[in-house]
Short mmCIF file of C-alpha atoms in Angstrom, two decimals:
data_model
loop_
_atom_site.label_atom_id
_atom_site.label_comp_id
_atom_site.label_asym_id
_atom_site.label_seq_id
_atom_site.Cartn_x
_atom_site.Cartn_y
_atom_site.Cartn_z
CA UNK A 226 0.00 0.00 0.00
CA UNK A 227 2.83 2.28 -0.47
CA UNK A 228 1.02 4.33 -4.33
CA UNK A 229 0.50 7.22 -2.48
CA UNK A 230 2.87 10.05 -1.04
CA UNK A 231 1.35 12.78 1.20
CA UNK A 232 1.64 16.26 0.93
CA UNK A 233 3.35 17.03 3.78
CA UNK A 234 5.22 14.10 5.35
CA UNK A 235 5.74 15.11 8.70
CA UNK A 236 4.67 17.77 11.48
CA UNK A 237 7.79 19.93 10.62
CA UNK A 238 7.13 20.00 6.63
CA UNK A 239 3.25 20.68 7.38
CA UNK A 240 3.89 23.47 9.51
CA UNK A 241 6.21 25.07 6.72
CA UNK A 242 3.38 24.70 3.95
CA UNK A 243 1.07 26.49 6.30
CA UNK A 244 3.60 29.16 6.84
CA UNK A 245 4.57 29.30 2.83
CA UNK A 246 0.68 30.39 2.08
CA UNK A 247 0.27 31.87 5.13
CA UNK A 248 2.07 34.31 3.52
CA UNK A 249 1.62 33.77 -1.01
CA UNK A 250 -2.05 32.39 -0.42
CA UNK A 251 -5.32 33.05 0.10
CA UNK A 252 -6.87 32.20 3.44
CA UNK A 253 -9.18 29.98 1.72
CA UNK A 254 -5.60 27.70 0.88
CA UNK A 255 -4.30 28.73 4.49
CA UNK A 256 -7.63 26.77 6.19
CA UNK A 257 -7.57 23.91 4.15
CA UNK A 258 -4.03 23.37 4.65
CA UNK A 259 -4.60 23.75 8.42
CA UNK A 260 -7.66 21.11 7.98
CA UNK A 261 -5.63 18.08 6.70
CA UNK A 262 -4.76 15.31 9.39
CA UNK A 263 -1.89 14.25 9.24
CA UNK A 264 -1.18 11.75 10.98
CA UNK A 265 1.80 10.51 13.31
CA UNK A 266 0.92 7.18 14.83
CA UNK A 267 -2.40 7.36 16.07
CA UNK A 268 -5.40 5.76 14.45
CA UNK A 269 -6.56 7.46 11.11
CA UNK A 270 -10.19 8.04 11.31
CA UNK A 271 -12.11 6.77 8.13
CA UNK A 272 -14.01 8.90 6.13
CA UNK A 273 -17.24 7.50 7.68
CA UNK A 274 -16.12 8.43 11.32
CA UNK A 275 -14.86 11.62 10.40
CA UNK A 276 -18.13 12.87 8.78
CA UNK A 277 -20.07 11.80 12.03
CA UNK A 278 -17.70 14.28 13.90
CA UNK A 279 -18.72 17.16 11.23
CA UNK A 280 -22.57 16.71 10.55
CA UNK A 281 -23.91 17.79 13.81
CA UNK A 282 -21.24 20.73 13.53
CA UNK A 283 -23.12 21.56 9.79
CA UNK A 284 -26.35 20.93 11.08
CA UNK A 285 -26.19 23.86 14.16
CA UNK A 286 -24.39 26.30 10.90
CA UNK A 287 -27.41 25.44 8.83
CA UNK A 288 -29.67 25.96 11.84
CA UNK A 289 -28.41 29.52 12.46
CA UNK A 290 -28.28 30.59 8.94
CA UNK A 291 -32.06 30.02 8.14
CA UNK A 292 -32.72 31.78 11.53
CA UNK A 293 -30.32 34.71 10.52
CA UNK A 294 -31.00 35.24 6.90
CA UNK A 295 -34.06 32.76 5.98
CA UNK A 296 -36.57 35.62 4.72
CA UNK A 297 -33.87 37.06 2.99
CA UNK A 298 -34.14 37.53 -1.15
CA UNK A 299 -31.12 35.59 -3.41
CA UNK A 300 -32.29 37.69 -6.05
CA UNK A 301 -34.72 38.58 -8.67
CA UNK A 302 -36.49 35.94 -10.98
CA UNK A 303 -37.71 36.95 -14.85
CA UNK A 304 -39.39 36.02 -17.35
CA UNK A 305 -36.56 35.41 -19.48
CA UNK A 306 -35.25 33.31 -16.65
CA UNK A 307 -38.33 31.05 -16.58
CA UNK A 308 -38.30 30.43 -20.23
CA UNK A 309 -34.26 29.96 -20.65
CA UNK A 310 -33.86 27.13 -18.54
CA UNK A 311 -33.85 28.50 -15.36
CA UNK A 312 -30.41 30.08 -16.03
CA UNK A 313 -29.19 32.66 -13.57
CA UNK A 314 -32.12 31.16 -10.73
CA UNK A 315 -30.61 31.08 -7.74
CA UNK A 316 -32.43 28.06 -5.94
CA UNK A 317 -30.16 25.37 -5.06
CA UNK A 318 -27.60 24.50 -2.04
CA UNK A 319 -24.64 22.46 -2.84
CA UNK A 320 -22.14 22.60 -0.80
CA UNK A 321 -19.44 20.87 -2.05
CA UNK A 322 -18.48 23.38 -5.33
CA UNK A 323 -19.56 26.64 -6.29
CA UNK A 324 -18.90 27.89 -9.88
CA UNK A 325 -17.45 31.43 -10.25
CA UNK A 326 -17.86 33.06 -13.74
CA UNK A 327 -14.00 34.32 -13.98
CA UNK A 328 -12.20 32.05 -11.73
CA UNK A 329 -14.03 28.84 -12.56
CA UNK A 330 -14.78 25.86 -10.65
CA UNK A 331 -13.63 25.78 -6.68
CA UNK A 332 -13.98 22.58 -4.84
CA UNK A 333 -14.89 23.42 -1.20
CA UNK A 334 -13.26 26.83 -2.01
CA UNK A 335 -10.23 25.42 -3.78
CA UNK A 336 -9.33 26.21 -7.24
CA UNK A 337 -8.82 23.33 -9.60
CA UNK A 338 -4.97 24.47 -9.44
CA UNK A 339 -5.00 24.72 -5.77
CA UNK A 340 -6.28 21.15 -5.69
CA UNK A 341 -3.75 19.57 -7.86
CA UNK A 342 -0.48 21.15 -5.29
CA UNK A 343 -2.72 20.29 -1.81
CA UNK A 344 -4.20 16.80 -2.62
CA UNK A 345 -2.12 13.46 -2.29
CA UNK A 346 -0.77 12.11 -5.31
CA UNK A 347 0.19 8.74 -6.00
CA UNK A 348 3.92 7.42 -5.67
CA UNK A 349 5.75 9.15 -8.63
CA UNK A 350 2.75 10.83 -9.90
CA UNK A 351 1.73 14.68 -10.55
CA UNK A 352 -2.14 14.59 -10.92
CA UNK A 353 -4.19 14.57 -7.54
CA UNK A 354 -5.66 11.49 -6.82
CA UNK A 355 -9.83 11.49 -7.03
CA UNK A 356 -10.16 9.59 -3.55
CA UNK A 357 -8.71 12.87 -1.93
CA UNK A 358 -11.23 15.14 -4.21
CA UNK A 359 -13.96 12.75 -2.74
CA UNK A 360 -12.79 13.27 0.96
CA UNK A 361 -12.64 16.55 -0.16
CA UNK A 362 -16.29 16.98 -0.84
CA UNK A 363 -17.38 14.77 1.62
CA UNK A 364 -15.68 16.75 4.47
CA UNK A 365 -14.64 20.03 3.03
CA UNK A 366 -10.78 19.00 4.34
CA UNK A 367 -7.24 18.20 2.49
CA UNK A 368 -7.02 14.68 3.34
CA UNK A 369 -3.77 13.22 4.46
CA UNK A 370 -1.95 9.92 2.92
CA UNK A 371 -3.25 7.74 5.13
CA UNK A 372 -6.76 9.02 4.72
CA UNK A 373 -6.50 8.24 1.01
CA UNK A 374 -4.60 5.67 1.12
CA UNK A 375 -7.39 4.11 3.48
CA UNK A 376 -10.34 5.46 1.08
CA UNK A 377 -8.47 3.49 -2.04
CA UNK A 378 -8.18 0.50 -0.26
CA UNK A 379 -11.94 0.36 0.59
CA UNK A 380 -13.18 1.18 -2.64
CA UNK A 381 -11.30 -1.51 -3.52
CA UNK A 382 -12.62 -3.76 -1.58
CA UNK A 383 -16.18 -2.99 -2.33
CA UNK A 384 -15.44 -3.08 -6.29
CA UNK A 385 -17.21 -6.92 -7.08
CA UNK A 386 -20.82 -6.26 -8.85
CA UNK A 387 -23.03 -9.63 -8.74
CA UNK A 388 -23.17 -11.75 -10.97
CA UNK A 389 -26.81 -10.82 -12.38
CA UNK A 390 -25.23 -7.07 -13.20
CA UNK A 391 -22.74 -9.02 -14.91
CA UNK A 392 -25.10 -11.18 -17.04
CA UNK A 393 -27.27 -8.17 -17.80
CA UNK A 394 -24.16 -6.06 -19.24
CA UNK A 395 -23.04 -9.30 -21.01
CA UNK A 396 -26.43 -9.51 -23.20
CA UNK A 397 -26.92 -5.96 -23.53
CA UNK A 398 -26.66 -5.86 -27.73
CA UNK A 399 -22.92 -3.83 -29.21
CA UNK A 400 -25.53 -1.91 -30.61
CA UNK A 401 -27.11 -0.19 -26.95
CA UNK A 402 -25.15 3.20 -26.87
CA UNK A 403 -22.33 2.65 -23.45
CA UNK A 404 -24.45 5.19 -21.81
CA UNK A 405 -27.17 3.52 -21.91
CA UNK A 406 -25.98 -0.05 -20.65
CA UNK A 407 -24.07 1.83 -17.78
CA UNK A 408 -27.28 3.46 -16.16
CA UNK A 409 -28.94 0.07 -16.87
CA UNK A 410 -26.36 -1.67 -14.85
CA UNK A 411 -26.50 0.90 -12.02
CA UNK A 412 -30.00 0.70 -11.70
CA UNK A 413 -29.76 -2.94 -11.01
CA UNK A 414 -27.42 -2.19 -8.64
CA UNK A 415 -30.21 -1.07 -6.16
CA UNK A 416 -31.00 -4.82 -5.37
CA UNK A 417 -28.88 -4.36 -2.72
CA UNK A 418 -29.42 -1.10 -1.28
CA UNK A 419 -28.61 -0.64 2.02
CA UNK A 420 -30.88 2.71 1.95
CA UNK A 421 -33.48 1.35 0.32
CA UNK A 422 -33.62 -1.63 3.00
CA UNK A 423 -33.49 0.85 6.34
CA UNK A 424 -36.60 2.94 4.63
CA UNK A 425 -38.27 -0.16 4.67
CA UNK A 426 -37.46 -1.10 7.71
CA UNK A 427 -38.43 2.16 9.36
CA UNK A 428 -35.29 3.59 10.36
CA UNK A 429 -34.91 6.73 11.90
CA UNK A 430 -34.59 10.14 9.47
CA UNK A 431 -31.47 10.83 11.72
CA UNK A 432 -29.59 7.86 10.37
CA UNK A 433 -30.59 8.49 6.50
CA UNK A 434 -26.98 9.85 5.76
CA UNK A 435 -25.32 6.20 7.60
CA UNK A 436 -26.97 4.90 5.05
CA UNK A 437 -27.19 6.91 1.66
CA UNK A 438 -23.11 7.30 2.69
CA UNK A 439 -22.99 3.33 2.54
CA UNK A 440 -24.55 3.01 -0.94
CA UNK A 441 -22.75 6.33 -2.13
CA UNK A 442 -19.60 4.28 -1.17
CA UNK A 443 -20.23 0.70 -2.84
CA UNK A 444 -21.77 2.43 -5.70
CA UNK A 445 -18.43 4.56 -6.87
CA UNK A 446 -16.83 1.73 -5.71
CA UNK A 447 -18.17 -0.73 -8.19
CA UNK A 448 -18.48 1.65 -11.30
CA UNK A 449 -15.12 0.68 -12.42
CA UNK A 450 -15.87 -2.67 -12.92
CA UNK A 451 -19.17 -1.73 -14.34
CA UNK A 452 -16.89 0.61 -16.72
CA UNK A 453 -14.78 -1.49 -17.77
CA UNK A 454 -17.22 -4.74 -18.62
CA UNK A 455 -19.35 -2.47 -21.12
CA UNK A 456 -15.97 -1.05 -22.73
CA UNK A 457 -14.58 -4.91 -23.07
CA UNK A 458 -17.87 -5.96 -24.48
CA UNK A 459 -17.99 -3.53 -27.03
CA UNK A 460 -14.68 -2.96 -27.93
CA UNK A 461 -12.33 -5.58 -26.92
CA UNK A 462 -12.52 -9.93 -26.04
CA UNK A 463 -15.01 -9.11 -23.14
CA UNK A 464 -12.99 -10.73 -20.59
CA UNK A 465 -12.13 -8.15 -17.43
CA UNK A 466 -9.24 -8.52 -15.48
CA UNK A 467 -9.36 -8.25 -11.40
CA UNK A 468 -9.25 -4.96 -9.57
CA UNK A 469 -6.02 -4.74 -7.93
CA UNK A 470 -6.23 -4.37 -3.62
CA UNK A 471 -3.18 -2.59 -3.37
CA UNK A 472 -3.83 0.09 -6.63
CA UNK A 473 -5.76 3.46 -6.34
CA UNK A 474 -9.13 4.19 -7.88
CA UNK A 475 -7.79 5.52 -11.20
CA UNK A 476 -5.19 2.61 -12.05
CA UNK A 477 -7.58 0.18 -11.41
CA UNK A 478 -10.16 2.00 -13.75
CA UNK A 479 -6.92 2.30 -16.54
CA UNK A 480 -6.91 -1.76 -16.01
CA UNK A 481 -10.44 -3.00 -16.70
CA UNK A 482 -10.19 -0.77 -19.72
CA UNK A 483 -6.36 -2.59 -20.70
CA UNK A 484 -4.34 0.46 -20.00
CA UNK A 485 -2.88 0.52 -16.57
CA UNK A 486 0.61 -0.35 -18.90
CA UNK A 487 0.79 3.17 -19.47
CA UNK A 488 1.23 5.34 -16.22
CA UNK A 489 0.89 8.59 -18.53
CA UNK A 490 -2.51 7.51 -19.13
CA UNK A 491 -3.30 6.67 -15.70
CA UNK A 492 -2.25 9.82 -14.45
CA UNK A 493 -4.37 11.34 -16.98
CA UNK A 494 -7.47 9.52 -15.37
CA UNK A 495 -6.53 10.77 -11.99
CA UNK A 496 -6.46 14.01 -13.54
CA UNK A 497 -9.44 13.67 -15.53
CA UNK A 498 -11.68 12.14 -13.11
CA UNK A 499 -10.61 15.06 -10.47
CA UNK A 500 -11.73 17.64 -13.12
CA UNK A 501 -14.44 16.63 -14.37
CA UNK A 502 -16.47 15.43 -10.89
CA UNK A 503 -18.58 18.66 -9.75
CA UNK A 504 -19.69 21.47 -10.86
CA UNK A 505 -22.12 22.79 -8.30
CA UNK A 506 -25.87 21.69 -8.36
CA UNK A 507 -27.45 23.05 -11.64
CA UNK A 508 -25.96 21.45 -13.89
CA UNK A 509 -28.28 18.57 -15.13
CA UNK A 510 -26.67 15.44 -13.94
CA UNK A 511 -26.25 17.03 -10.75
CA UNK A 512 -29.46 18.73 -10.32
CA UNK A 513 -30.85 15.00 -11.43
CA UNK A 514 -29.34 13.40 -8.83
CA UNK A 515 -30.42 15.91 -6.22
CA UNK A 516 -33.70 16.06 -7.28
CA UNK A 517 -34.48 12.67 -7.75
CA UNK A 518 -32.88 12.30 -3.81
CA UNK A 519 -35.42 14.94 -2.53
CA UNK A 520 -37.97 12.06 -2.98
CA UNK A 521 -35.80 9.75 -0.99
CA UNK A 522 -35.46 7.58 -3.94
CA UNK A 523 -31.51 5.88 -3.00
CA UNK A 524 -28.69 7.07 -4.40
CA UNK A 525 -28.68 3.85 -7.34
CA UNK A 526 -32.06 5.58 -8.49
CA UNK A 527 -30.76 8.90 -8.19
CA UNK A 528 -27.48 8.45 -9.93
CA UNK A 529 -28.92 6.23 -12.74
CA UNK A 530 -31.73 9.14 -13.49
CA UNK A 531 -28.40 11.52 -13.69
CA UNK A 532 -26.49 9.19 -16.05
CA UNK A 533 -29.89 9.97 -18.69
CA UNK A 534 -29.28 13.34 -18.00
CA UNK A 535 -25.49 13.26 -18.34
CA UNK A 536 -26.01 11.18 -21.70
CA UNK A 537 -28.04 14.29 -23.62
CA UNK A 538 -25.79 15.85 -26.49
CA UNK A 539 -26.06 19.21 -24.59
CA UNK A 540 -24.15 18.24 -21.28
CA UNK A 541 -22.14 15.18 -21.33
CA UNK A 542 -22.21 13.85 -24.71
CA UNK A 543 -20.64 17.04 -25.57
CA UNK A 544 -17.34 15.95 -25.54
CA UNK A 545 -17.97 12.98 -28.08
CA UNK A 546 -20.02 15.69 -30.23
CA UNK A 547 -16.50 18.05 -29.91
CA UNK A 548 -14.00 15.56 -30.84
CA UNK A 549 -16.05 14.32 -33.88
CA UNK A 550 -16.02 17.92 -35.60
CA UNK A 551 -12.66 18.01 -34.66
CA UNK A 552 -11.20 14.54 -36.31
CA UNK A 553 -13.78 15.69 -39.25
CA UNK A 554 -11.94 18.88 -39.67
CA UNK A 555 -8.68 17.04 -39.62
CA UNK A 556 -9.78 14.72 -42.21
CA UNK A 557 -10.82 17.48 -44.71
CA UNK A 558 -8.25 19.92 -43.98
CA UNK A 559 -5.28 18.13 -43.48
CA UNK A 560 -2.72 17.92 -40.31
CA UNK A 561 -1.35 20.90 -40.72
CA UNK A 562 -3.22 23.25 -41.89
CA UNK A 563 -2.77 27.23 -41.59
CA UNK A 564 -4.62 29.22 -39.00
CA UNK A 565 -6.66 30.99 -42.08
CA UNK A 566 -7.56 27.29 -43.49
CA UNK A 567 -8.68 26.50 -39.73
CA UNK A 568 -10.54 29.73 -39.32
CA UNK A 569 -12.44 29.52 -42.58
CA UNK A 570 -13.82 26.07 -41.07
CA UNK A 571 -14.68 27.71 -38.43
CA UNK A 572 -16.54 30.24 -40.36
CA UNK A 573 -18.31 27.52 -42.24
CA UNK A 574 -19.63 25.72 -39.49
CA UNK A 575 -21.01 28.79 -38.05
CA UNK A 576 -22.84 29.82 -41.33
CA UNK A 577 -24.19 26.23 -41.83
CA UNK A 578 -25.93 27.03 -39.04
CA UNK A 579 -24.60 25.14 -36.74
CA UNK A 580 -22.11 25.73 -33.27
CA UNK A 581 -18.69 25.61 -32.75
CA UNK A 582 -18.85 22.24 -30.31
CA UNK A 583 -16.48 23.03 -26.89
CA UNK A 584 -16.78 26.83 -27.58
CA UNK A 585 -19.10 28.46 -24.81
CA UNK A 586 -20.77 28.28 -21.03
CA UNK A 587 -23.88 29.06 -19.44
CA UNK A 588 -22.21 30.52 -16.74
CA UNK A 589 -18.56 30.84 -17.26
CA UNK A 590 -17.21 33.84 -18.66
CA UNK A 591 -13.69 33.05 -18.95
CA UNK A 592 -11.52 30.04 -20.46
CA UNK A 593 -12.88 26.89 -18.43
CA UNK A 594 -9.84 25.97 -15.81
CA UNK A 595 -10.70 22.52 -16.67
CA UNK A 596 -9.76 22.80 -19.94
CA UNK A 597 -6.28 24.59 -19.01
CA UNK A 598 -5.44 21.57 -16.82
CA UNK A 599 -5.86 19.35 -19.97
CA UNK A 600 -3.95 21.87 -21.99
CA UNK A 601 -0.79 22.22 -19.31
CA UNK A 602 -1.23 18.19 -19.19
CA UNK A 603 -0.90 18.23 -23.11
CA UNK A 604 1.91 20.11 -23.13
CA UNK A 605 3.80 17.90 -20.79
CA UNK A 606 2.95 14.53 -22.36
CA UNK A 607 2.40 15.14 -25.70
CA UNK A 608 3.25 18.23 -27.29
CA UNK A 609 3.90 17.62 -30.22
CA UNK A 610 0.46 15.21 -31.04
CA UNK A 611 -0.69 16.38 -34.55
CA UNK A 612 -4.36 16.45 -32.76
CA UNK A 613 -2.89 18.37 -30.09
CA UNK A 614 -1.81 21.17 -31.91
CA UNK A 615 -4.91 21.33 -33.93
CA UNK A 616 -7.02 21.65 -30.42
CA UNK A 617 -4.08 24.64 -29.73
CA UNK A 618 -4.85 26.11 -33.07
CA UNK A 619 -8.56 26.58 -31.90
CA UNK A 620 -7.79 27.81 -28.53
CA UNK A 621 -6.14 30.97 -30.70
CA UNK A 622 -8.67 31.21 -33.18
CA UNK A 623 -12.35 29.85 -32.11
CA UNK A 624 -12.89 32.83 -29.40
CA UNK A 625 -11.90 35.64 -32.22
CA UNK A 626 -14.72 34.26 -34.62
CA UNK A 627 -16.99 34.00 -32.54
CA UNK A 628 -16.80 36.88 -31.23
CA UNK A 629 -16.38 38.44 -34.05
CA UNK A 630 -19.44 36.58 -34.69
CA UNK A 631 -21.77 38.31 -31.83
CA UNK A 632 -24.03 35.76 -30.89
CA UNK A 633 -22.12 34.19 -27.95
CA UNK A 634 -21.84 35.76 -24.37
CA UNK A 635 -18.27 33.66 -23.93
CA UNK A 636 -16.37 32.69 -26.57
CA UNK A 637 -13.96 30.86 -24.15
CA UNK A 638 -13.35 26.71 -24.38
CA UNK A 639 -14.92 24.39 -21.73
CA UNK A 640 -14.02 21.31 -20.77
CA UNK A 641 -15.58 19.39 -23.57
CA UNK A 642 -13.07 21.27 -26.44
CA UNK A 643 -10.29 19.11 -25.08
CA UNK A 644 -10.86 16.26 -23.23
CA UNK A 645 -11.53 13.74 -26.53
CA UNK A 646 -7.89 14.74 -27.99
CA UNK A 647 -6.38 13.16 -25.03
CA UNK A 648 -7.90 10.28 -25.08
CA UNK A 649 -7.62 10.10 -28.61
CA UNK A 650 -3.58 10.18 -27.78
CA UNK A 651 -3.70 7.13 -25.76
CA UNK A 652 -5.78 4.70 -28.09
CA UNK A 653 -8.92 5.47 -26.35
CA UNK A 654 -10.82 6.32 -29.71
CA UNK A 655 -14.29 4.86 -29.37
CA UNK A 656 -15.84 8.32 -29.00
CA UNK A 657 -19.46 7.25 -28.16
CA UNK A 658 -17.37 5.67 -24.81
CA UNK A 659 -16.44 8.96 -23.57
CA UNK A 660 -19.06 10.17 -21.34
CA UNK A 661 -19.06 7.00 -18.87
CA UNK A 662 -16.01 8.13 -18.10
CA UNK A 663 -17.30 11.32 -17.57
CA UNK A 664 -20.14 9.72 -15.91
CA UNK A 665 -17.55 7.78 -13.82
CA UNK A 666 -16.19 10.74 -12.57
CA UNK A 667 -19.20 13.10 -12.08
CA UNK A 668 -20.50 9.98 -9.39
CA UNK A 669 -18.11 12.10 -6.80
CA UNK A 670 -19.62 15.15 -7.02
CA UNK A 671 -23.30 13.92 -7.34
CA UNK A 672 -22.92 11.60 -4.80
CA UNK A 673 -21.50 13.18 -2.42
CA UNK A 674 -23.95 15.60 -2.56
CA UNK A 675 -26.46 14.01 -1.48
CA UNK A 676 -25.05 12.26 1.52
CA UNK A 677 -25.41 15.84 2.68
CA UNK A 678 -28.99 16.38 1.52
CA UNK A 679 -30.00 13.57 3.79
CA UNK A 680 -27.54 14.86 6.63
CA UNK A 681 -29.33 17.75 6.16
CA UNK A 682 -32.82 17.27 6.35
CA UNK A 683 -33.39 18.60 3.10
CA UNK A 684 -37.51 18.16 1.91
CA UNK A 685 -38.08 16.93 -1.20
CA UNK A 686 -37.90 19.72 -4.49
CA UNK A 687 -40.89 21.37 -5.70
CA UNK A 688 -40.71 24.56 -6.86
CA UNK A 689 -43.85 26.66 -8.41
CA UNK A 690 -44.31 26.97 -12.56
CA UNK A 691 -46.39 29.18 -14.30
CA UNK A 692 -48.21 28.54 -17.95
CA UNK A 693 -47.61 31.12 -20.71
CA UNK A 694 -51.10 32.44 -19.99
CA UNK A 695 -50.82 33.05 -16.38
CA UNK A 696 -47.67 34.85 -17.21
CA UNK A 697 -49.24 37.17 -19.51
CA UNK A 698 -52.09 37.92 -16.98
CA UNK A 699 -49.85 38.92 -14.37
CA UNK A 700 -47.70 41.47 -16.49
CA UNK A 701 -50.70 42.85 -19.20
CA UNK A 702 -53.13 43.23 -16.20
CA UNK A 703 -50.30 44.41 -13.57
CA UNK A 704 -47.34 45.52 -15.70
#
């Protein structure tokens, strides 16, 4: 069990990183450098233990915020707002990210680069490893090695899916889209729910979390191997090797798919699963999961109902809808092509009426962070990848055009303009694959959501609509 080195070894380091951003860092860095246990011989509390320490803590702070500010307004809600998807609402708590439209994503108030220099890494390896983003959300602290180390070895040990999952994967048709078969196989999961057993039972609201936490934990745990058997059906002999005890989350997700050879590609998962987790709660698969929660449905229901969502061209199956226009642009352009040759493309696609895939946010205003951690990986590993460069060559031109353009309130790349080129890289072409992955990783965030929603207390979601005819009465009567 030695894959993962800590942060800060001992005491004496430790107290030298908190002094380093005590002084270069915000105090946002300072506290969760000050949160992380590290630990020097006594026994490390698992993740399970720890959060029992923190929820009543959370529950008092939640308790004395409603009383303070309760009747207080988030803001104003339009028209425009109803009938544009609710963008711009403020109506949701999710505690473990929170979306900023210049600095991007923050993970319990760290940055995406934050996270990659404060979160464990394995032995050898630069990427943060997902098991510390998880603790992360869970508890809103920097884990230590042993924490991780601890969290790895669990999931682990939870990985094995019965044997009926297996069968029903095994006869799903090559045909049945990946997405598809993976929130089919997830779904059946919930024969074993240990949530869905207590309700029955009658078990007290007070121990809800105990036991959404234990089917948020065998649930990520097992989506490797749940991964991995659609990917070898489709696209390989079907036969998927053992999850290794002694490996971390992301390795052992690189082996069921026959990669954990390459340890550039593994640390690519780490990185990519870290990324692309959360992204606070309105986001569809997200909001899915929460919503779907609020009826104290378990989290197999919940996260299977976010996998549809997550499977819709417009949020997750974005980033097989990117790469395609990109390796089509390739094909009829050439390799190396000049940046007026690229832009004209461009140009085309946008007069064919159609979007620049990758290009664009609903609430980011600024180049997606998630998509410069991809970049600065690209640069590392493979910098001179003919795909690569292509993907670079769009980064310089796409946000000119379409600005130029006028129809677009950020011209910036997300996350989707970059991830397929990687994967591309590494042999990983079967595009329509690429959002269980994404799927894969986006269980974190989702998840651990709603451990909290049940911690919490929180009622189920119902908010108010309106029909286009009681909206006009209300403004032409009362405008």
């Amino acid at each position: 069990m030695s894959f993962i080195r800590a942060y800060s070894r001992t005491a004496h380091t430790f107290s030298k990183s908190v002094s380093l951003y005590n002084r270069q860092a915000s105090p946002t860095i300072v506290s969760a450098i000050r949160n992380a246990r590290f630990i020097t011989g006594s026994k490390v509390k698992s993740l399970k233990e720890r959060l029992a320490q923190i929820i009543p803590e959370k529950q008092e702070e939640v308790k004395r915020v409603k009383k303070e500010h309760g009747a207080k307004s988030l803001g104003n809600v339009t028209v425009d707002m109803a009938y544009g998807g609710m963008r711009g609402i403020k109506g949701l708590i999710w505690e473990g990210s929170v979306l900023d439209p210049d600095e991007g994503i923050k993970f319990r108030g760290l940055t995406i680069a934050e996270c990659q220099t404060l979160l464990p890494k394995a032995e050898g390896g630069d990427e943060p490893l997902p098991e510390g983003l998880f603790w992360l959300l869970v508890t809103g602290e920097v884990p230590s090695e042993q924490q991780v180390r601890q969290l790895s070895a669990e999931w682990a040990a939870r990985s094995g899916i019965p044997s009926f999952v297996e069968e029903l994967i095994d006869r799903c048709p090559s045909t049945l889209h990946p997405m598809s078969q993976f929130s089919l196989a997830v779904i059946a999961l919930q024969n074993d729910s240990d949530f869905a057993k207590a309700y029955q039972s009658g078990v007290n609201k007070n121990e809800y979390w105990k036991h959404t936490f234990e089917d948020t934990m065998d649930l990520i745990a097992k989506l490797p191997n749940i991964a991995g058997r659609i990917y070898r059906n489709a696209f390989r002999d079907g036969k998927v090797p053992a999850i290794d005890q002694d490996k971390d989350y992301s390795y052992n997700l690189a082996k069921v798919l026959g990669y954990e050879s390459n340890k550039d590609f593994v640390e690519l998962l780490r990185l990519y699963l870290t990324i692309h987790s959360d992204h606070e709660g309105g986001n569809v698969s997200a909001h899915t999961a929460h919503l779907v929660g609020s009826t104290l449905s378990d989290p197999y229901l919940a996260f299977s109902a976010a996998l549809n969502g997550l499977a819709g061209p417009l949020h997750g199956l974005a980033n097989q809808e990117v790469i395609s226009w990109i390796l089509k642009m390739q094909k009829e352009i050439g390799s190396n092509a000049s940046d007026e040759t690229v832009k004209d493309y461009v140009w085309a696609t946008l007069k064919s009426g159609r979007v620049v895939p990758g290009y664009g946010h609903a609430v980011l205003r600024k180049t997606d962070p998630r998509y410069t951690a991809q970049r600065e990986f690209a640069q590392k590993h493979l910098p001179n990848d003919p795909l690569f460069k292509l993907v670079s060559q769009l980064y310089n031109i796409v946000p000119g055009v379409l600005t130029e353009h006028g129809k677009t309130k950020n011209p910036w790349p997300n996350v989707d303009a970059h991830s397929g080129a990687l994967l591309q890289y590494y042999g990983l072409v079967e595009q329509n694959y690429y959002t269980v992955l994404f799927g894969v990783s986006r269980a974190l965030g989702a998840l651990s959501q709603l451990i909290w929603d049940r911690a919490l207390g929180f009622p189920i979601e119902r908010p108010k609509s309106y029909s286009t005819d009681t909206i006009k009465k209300m403004f032409e009567q009362h405008p």
